[in-house]
Amino acid sequence: MLCPSYCPEYGALPGATIQLKGTTRGTTTDMEGNFSFTVPFADEIIIVARFVGYEAREEIVTENTSQNLTLQLHDYELLGEVSVNEVYQSKQTVWQKFKGLFR
């Protein structure tokens, strides 16, 4: 199951991408945040979970990993401070100048 960092109180992340690292093999989560796909046999593999607005998460999966795996994604801190140096002002069109004469 895939859910945000404040999971499970607020629900799951439907439509998130789950991919086998280094390949094109993957799947997306359903409406409840559940996913499943077959992976090739190996000692360990890495799956990558992605969702817009959240940091990607890599999880190492081995033979001993539970089949019911819950992943939590943490949201990005988008902006710290925003600084505005100038205010953009568009130039008047000919029509706006002409209209201004009659005010």
PDB file of C-alpha atoms in Angstrom:
ATOM      1  CA  MET A   1       0.000   0.000   0.000  1.00  0.00           C
ATOM      2  CA  LEU A   2       1.241   3.479  -0.792  1.00  0.00           C
ATOM      3  CA  CYS A   3       0.171   6.477   1.241  1.00  0.00           C
ATOM      4  CA  PRO A   4       1.351   9.945   2.245  1.00  0.00           C
ATOM      5  CA  SER A   5       3.502  10.477   5.335  1.00  0.00           C
ATOM      6  CA  TYR A   6       0.395  11.172   7.446  1.00  0.00           C
ATOM      7  CA  CYS A   7      -1.093   7.802   6.455  1.00  0.00           C
ATOM      8  CA  PRO A   8      -3.384   6.002   7.108  1.00  0.00           C
ATOM      9  CA  GLU A   9      -5.704   8.615   8.643  1.00  0.00           C
ATOM     10  CA  TYR A  10      -5.982  10.596   5.405  1.00  0.00           C
ATOM     11  CA  GLY A  11      -6.092   7.794   2.883  1.00  0.00           C
ATOM     12  CA  ALA A  12      -3.949   6.465   0.093  1.00  0.00           C
ATOM     13  CA  LEU A  13      -2.358   7.816  -3.074  1.00  0.00           C
ATOM     14  CA  PRO A  14      -4.228   6.423  -6.102  1.00  0.00           C
ATOM     15  CA  GLY A  15      -2.363   6.589  -9.409  1.00  0.00           C
ATOM     16  CA  ALA A  16       1.151   6.635  -7.938  1.00  0.00           C
ATOM     17  CA  THR A  17       3.886   4.964  -9.987  1.00  0.00           C
ATOM     18  CA  ILE A  18       5.720   1.903  -8.641  1.00  0.00           C
ATOM     19  CA  GLN A  19       8.715   0.843 -10.715  1.00  0.00           C
ATOM     20  CA  LEU A  20      11.508  -1.714 -10.554  1.00  0.00           C
ATOM     21  CA  LYS A  21      14.653   0.443 -10.433  1.00  0.00           C
ATOM     22  CA  GLY A  22      16.715   0.385 -13.616  1.00  0.00           C
ATOM     23  CA  THR A  23      13.934  -1.121 -15.735  1.00  0.00           C
ATOM     24  CA  THR A  24      10.714  -0.082 -17.409  1.00  0.00           C
ATOM     25  CA  ARG A  25       8.754  -2.710 -15.447  1.00  0.00           C
ATOM     26  CA  GLY A  26       6.231  -1.194 -13.091  1.00  0.00           C
ATOM     27  CA  THR A  27       2.637  -0.478 -12.218  1.00  0.00           C
ATOM     28  CA  THR A  28       0.370   2.158 -10.691  1.00  0.00           C
ATOM     29  CA  THR A  29      -1.609   2.086  -7.467  1.00  0.00           C
ATOM     30  CA  ASP A  30      -5.363   1.545  -7.449  1.00  0.00           C
ATOM     31  CA  MET A  31      -7.964   3.732  -5.689  1.00  0.00           C
ATOM     32  CA  GLU A  32      -7.010   2.284  -2.287  1.00  0.00           C
ATOM     33  CA  GLY A  33      -3.274   2.748  -2.887  1.00  0.00           C
ATOM     34  CA  ASN A  34      -2.676  -0.972  -3.437  1.00  0.00           C
ATOM     35  CA  PHE A  35      -0.274  -2.294  -6.035  1.00  0.00           C
ATOM     36  CA  SER A  36       1.192  -5.614  -7.130  1.00  0.00           C
ATOM     37  CA  PHE A  37       3.462  -6.817  -9.873  1.00  0.00           C
ATOM     38  CA  THR A  38       5.745  -9.772 -10.554  1.00  0.00           C
ATOM     39  CA  VAL A  39       9.459  -9.198 -10.131  1.00  0.00           C
ATOM     40  CA  PRO A  40      12.331 -11.319 -11.428  1.00  0.00           C
ATOM     41  CA  PHE A  41      14.022 -13.608  -8.911  1.00  0.00           C
ATOM     42  CA  ALA A  42      17.033 -11.934  -7.303  1.00  0.00           C
ATOM     43  CA  ASP A  43      18.641 -11.687  -3.855  1.00  0.00           C
ATOM     44  CA  GLU A  44      17.334  -8.160  -3.552  1.00  0.00           C
ATOM     45  CA  ILE A  45      15.629  -5.635  -5.773  1.00  0.00           C
ATOM     46  CA  ILE A  46      14.859  -1.947  -5.399  1.00  0.00           C
ATOM     47  CA  ILE A  47      11.411  -0.567  -6.096  1.00  0.00           C
ATOM     48  CA  VAL A  48      10.837   3.149  -6.578  1.00  0.00           C
ATOM     49  CA  ALA A  49       7.549   4.830  -5.633  1.00  0.00           C
ATOM     50  CA  ARG A  50       6.678   8.225  -7.160  1.00  0.00           C
ATOM     51  CA  PHE A  51       3.732  10.599  -6.917  1.00  0.00           C
ATOM     52  CA  VAL A  52       3.427  14.239  -8.007  1.00  0.00           C
ATOM     53  CA  GLY A  53       4.204  16.588  -5.119  1.00  0.00           C
ATOM     54  CA  TYR A  54       5.984  13.918  -3.069  1.00  0.00           C
ATOM     55  CA  GLU A  55       9.611  12.857  -2.830  1.00  0.00           C
ATOM     56  CA  ALA A  56      10.389   9.593  -4.620  1.00  0.00           C
ATOM     57  CA  ARG A  57      11.046   6.698  -2.275  1.00  0.00           C
ATOM     58  CA  GLU A  58      13.288   3.706  -2.889  1.00  0.00           C
ATOM     59  CA  GLU A  59      12.681   0.495  -0.976  1.00  0.00           C
ATOM     60  CA  ILE A  60      14.915  -2.587  -0.961  1.00  0.00           C
ATOM     61  CA  VAL A  61      12.898  -5.788  -1.238  1.00  0.00           C
ATOM     62  CA  THR A  62      14.369  -9.201  -0.420  1.00  0.00           C
ATOM     63  CA  GLU A  63      12.929 -12.709  -0.112  1.00  0.00           C
ATOM     64  CA  ASN A  64      12.303 -12.007   3.586  1.00  0.00           C
ATOM     65  CA  THR A  65      10.288  -8.822   2.949  1.00  0.00           C
ATOM     66  CA  SER A  66       6.613  -9.103   3.808  1.00  0.00           C
ATOM     67  CA  GLN A  67       4.279  -9.462   0.844  1.00  0.00           C
ATOM     68  CA  ASN A  68       2.117  -6.730   2.411  1.00  0.00           C
ATOM     69  CA  LEU A  69       4.469  -3.780   2.105  1.00  0.00           C
ATOM     70  CA  THR A  70       3.322  -0.288   3.143  1.00  0.00           C
ATOM     71  CA  LEU A  71       5.292   2.672   1.783  1.00  0.00           C
ATOM     72  CA  GLN A  72       4.887   6.235   2.987  1.00  0.00           C
ATOM     73  CA  LEU A  73       5.877   9.218   0.853  1.00  0.00           C
ATOM     74  CA  HIS A  74       6.843  12.617   2.243  1.00  0.00           C
ATOM     75  CA  ASP A  75       5.718  15.814   0.519  1.00  0.00           C
ATOM     76  CA  TYR A  76       8.190  18.315  -0.853  1.00  0.00           C
ATOM     77  CA  GLU A  77       8.966  21.581   0.819  1.00  0.00           C
ATOM     78  CA  LEU A  78       8.467  23.658  -2.293  1.00  0.00           C
ATOM     79  CA  LEU A  79       9.479  27.191  -1.436  1.00  0.00           C
ATOM     80  CA  GLY A  80      11.271  28.817   1.442  1.00  0.00           C
ATOM     81  CA  GLU A  81      11.147  32.546   0.740  1.00  0.00           C
ATOM     82  CA  VAL A  82      10.092  34.417  -2.346  1.00  0.00           C
ATOM     83  CA  SER A  83      11.681  37.743  -3.202  1.00  0.00           C
ATOM     84  CA  VAL A  84      10.174  40.227  -5.662  1.00  0.00           C
ATOM     85  CA  ASN A  85      12.535  42.840  -7.059  1.00  0.00           C
ATOM     86  CA  GLU A  86      10.327  44.483  -9.674  1.00  0.00           C
ATOM     87  CA  VAL A  87       6.658  44.610 -10.532  1.00  0.00           C
ATOM     88  CA  TYR A  88       5.837  43.789 -14.131  1.00  0.00           C
ATOM     89  CA  GLN A  89       3.726  46.359 -15.897  1.00  0.00           C
ATOM     90  CA  SER A  90       2.523  45.843 -19.453  1.00  0.00           C
ATOM     91  CA  LYS A  91       2.765  48.621 -22.011  1.00  0.00           C
ATOM     92  CA  GLN A  92      -0.425  50.329 -23.113  1.00  0.00           C
ATOM     93  CA  THR A  93      -1.764  49.434 -26.511  1.00  0.00           C
ATOM     94  CA  VAL A  94      -2.757  52.099 -29.021  1.00  0.00           C
ATOM     95  CA  TRP A  95      -6.407  51.463 -28.225  1.00  0.00           C
ATOM     96  CA  GLN A  96      -5.831  51.942 -24.467  1.00  0.00           C
ATOM     97  CA  LYS A  97      -3.996  55.232 -25.121  1.00  0.00           C
ATOM     98  CA  PHE A  98      -6.804  56.467 -27.385  1.00  0.00           C
ATOM     99  CA  LYS A  99      -9.469  55.460 -24.848  1.00  0.00           C
ATOM    100  CA  GLY A 100      -7.528  57.321 -22.119  1.00  0.00           C
ATOM    101  CA  LEU A 101      -7.918  60.606 -23.991  1.00  0.00           C
ATOM    102  CA  PHE A 102     -11.674  60.592 -23.334  1.00  0.00           C
ATOM    103  CA  ARG A 103     -11.608  59.966 -19.609  1.00  0.00           C
TER     104      ARG A 103
END
